[in-house]
PDB file of C-alpha atoms in Angstrom:
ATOM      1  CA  UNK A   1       7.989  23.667  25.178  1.00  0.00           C
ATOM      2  CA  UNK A   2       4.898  21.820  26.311  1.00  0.00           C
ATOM      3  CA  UNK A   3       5.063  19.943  22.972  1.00  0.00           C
ATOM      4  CA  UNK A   4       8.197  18.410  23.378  1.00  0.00           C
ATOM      5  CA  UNK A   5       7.528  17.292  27.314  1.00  0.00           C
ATOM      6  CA  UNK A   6       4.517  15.386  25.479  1.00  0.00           C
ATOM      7  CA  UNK A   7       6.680  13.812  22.709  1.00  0.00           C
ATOM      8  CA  UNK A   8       9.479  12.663  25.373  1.00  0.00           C
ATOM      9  CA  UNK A   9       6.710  11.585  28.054  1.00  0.00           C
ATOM     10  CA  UNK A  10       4.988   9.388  25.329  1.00  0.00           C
ATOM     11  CA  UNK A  11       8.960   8.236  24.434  1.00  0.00           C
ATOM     12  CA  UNK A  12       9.868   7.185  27.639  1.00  0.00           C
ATOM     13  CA  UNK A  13       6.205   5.556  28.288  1.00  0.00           C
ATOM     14  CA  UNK A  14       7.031   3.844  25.174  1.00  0.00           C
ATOM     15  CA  UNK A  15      10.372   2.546  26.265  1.00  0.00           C
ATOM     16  CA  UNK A  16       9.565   1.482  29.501  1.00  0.00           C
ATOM     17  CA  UNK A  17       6.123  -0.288  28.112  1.00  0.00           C
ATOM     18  CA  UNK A  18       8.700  -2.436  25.878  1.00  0.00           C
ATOM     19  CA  UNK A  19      10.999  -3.664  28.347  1.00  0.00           C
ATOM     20  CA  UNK A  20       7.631  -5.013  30.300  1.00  0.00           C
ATOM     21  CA  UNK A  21       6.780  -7.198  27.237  1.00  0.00           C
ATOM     22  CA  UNK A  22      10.046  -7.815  25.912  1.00  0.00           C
ATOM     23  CA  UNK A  23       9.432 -11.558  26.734  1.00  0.00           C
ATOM     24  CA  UNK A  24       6.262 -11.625  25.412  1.00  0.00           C
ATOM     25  CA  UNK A  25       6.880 -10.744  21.527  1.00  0.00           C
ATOM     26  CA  UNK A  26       5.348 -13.404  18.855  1.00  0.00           C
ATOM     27  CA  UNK A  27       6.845 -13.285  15.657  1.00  0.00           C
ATOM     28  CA  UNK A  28       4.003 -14.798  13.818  1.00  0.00           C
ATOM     29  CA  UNK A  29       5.832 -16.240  11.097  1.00  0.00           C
ATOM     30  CA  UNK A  30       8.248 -18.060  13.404  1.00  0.00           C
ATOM     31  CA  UNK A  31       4.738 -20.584  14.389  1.00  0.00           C
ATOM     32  CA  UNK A  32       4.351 -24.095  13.719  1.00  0.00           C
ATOM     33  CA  UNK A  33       2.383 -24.513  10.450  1.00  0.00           C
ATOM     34  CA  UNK A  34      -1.013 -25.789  10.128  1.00  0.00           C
ATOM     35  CA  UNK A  35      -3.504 -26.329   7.733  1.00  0.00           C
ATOM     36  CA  UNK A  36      -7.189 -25.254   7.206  1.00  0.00           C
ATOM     37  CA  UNK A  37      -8.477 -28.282   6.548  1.00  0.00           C
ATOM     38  CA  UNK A  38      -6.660 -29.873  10.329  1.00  0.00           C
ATOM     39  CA  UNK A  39      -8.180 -27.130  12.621  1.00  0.00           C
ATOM     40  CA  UNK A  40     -11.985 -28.320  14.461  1.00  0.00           C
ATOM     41  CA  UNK A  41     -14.865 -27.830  11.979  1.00  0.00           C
ATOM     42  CA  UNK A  42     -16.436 -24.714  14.224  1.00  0.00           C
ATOM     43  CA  UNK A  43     -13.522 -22.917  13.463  1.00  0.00           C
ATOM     44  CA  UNK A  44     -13.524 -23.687   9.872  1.00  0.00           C
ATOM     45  CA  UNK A  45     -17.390 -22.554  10.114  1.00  0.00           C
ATOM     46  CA  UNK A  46     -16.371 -19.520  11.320  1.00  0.00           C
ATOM     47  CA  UNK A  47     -13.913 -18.569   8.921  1.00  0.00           C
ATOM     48  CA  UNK A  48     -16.322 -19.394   6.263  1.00  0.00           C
ATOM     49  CA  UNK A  49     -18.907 -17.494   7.341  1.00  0.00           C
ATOM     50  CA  UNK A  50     -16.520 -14.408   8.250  1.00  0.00           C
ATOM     51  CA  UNK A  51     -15.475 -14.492   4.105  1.00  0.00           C
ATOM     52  CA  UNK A  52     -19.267 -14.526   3.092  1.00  0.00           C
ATOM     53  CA  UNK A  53     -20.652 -11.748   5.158  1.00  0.00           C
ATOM     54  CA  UNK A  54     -17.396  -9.673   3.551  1.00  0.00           C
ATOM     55  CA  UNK A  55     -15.979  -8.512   6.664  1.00  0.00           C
ATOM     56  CA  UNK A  56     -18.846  -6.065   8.180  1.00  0.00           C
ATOM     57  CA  UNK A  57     -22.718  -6.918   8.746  1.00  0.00           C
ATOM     58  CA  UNK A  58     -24.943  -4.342   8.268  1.00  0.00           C
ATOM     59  CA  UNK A  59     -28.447  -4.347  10.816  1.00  0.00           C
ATOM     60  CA  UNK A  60     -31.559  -2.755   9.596  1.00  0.00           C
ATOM     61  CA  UNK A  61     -29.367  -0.807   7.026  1.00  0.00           C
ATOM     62  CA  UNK A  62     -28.280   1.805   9.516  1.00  0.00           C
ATOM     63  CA  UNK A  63     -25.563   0.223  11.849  1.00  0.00           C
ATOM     64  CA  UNK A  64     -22.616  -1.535  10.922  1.00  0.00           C
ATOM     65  CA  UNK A  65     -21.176  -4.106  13.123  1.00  0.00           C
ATOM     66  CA  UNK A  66     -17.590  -4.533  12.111  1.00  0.00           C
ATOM     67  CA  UNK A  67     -15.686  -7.974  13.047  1.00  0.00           C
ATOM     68  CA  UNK A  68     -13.439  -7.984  15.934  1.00  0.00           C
ATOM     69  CA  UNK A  69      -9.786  -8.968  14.578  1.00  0.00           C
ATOM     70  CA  UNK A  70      -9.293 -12.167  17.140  1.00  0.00           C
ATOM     71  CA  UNK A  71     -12.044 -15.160  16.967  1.00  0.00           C
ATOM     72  CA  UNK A  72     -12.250 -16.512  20.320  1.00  0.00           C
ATOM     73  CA  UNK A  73     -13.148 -20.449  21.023  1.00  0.00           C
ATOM     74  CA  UNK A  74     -12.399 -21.215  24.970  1.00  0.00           C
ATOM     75  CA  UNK A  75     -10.544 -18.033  25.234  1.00  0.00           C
ATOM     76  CA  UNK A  76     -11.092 -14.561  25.989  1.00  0.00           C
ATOM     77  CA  UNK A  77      -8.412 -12.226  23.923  1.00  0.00           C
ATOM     78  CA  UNK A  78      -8.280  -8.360  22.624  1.00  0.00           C
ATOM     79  CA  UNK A  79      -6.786  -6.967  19.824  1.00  0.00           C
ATOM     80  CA  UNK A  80      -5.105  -3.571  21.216  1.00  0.00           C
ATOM     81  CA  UNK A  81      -2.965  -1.080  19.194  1.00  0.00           C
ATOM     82  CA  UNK A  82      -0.891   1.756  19.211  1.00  0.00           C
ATOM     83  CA  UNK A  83      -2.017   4.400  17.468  1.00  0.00           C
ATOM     84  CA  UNK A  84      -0.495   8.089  16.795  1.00  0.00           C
ATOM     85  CA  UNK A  85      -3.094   9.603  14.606  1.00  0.00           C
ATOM     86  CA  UNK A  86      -4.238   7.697  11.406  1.00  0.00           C
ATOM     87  CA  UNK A  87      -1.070   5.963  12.052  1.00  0.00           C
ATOM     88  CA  UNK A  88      -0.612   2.067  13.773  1.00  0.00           C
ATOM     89  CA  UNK A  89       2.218   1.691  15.068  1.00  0.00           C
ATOM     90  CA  UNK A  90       2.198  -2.074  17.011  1.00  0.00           C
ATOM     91  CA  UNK A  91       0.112  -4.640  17.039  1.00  0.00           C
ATOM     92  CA  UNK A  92      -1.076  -6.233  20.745  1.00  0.00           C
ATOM     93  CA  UNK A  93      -2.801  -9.370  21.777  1.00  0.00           C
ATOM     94  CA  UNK A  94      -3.944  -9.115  25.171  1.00  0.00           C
ATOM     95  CA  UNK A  95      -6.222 -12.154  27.595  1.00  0.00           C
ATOM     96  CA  UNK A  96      -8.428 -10.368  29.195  1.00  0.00           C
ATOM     97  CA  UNK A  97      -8.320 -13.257  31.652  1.00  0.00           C
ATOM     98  CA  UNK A  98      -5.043 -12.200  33.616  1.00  0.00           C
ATOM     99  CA  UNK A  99      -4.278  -9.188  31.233  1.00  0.00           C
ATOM    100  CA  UNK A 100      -1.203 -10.850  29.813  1.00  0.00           C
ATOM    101  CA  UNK A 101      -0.173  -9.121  27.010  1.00  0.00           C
ATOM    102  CA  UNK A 102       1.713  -9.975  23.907  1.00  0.00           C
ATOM    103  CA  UNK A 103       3.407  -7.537  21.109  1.00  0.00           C
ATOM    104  CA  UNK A 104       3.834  -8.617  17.714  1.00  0.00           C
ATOM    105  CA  UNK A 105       7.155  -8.307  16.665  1.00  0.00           C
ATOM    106  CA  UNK A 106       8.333  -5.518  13.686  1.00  0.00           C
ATOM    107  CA  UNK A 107       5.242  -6.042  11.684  1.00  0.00           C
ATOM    108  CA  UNK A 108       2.787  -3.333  11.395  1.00  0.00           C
ATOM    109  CA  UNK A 109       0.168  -5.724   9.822  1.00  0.00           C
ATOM    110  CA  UNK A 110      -0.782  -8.880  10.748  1.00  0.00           C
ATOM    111  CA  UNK A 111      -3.431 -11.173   8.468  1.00  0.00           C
ATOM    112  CA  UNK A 112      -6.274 -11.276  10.696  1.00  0.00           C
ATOM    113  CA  UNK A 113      -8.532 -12.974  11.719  1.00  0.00           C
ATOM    114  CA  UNK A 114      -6.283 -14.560  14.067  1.00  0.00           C
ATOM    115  CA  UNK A 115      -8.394 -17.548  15.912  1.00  0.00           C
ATOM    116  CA  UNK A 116      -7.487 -18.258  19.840  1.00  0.00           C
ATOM    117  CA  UNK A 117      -8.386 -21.621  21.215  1.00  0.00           C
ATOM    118  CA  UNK A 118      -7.428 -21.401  25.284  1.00  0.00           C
ATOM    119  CA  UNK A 119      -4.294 -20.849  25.066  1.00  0.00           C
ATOM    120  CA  UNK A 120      -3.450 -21.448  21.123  1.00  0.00           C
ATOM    121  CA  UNK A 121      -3.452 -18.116  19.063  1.00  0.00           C
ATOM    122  CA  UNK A 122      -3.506 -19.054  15.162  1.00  0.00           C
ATOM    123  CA  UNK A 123      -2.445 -16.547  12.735  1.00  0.00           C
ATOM    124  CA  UNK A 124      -3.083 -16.625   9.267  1.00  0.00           C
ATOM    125  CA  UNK A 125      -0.074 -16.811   6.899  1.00  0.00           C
ATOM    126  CA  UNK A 126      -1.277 -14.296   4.178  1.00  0.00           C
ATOM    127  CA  UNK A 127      -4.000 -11.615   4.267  1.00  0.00           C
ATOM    128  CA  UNK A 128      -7.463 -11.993   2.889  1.00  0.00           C
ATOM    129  CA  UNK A 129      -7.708 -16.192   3.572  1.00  0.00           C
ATOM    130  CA  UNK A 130     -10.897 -15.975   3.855  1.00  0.00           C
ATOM    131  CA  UNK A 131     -12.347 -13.710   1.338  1.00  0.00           C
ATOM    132  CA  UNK A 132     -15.425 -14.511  -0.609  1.00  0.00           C
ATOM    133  CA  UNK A 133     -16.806 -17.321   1.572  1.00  0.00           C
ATOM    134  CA  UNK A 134     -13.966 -19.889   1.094  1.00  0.00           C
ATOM    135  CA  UNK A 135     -10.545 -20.720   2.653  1.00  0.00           C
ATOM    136  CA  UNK A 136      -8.346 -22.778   0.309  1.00  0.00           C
ATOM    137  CA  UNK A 137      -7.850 -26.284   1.976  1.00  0.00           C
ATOM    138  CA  UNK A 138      -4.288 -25.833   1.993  1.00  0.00           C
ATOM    139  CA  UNK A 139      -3.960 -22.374   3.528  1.00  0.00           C
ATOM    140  CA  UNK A 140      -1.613 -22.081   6.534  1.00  0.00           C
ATOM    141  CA  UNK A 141      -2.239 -20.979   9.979  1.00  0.00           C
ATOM    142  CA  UNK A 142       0.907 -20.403  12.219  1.00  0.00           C
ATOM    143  CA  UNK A 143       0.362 -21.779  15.521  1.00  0.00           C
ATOM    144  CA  UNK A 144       1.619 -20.516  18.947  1.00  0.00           C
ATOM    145  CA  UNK A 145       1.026 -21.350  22.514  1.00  0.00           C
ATOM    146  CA  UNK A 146       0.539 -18.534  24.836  1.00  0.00           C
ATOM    147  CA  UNK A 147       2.051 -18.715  28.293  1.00  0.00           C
TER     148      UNK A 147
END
């Protein structure tokens, strides 16, 4: 019995946690296009030197410092998910600002890293952009504005 009042509490907190964001949903794909090679040269750093250390740095060879999903320039955002075990179940973006937050809409994956300048989240049109120290010139960022 006290199973199910868990599964229909976390329903219902589910429900009513959509309807609160229901304007805020980014379909990333649905973003104004833009290439590597026009976004400012510090980001382009970045993304470069994100491929080359291969997604985790290692310190003293005992702790690993894994990279945080959203690379922030002028901005201050979060990466937040839903998770129900092993499982992920939505995606989040959330400004830590004003706590605005945004859902990603039906897809369980997003290509990360996502780079946020102010108010300008770019997303990454296919995964792994950035592997092995270089980003094509001609790779694809979609661009939103976050209000």
């Amino acid at each position: 019995m006290k199973k199910w009042m868990i599964i229909t509490g976390l329903i219902v907190l589910s429900v009513i946690s959509y309807w609160f964001i229901d304007s805020r949903i980014i379909d990333y794909t649905d973003g104004v296009p833009v290439k590597y090679m026009e976004l400012s040269k510090e980001v382009q750093d970045s993304l470069v030197w994100r491929g080359k250390h291969d997604g985790c740095v290692s310190i003293e060879d005992t702790v690993i410092v894994r990279y945080k999903p959203v690379i922030c320039f002028d901005s201050d955002y979060t990466m937040l998910y839903f998770d129900v075990g092993p499982w992920t179940f939505a995606h989040f973006l959330k400004r830590n600002s004003d706590g605005k937050i945004w859902k990603f809409k039906g897809i369980y994956n997003i290509p990360k890293p996502m780079v946020t300048i102010g108010d300008t989240l770019y997303v990454p049109s296919e995964y792994n952009i950035n592997s092995g120290g270089r980003v094509d010139d001609n790779a694809v960022f979609y661009r939103h504005i976050l209000k």
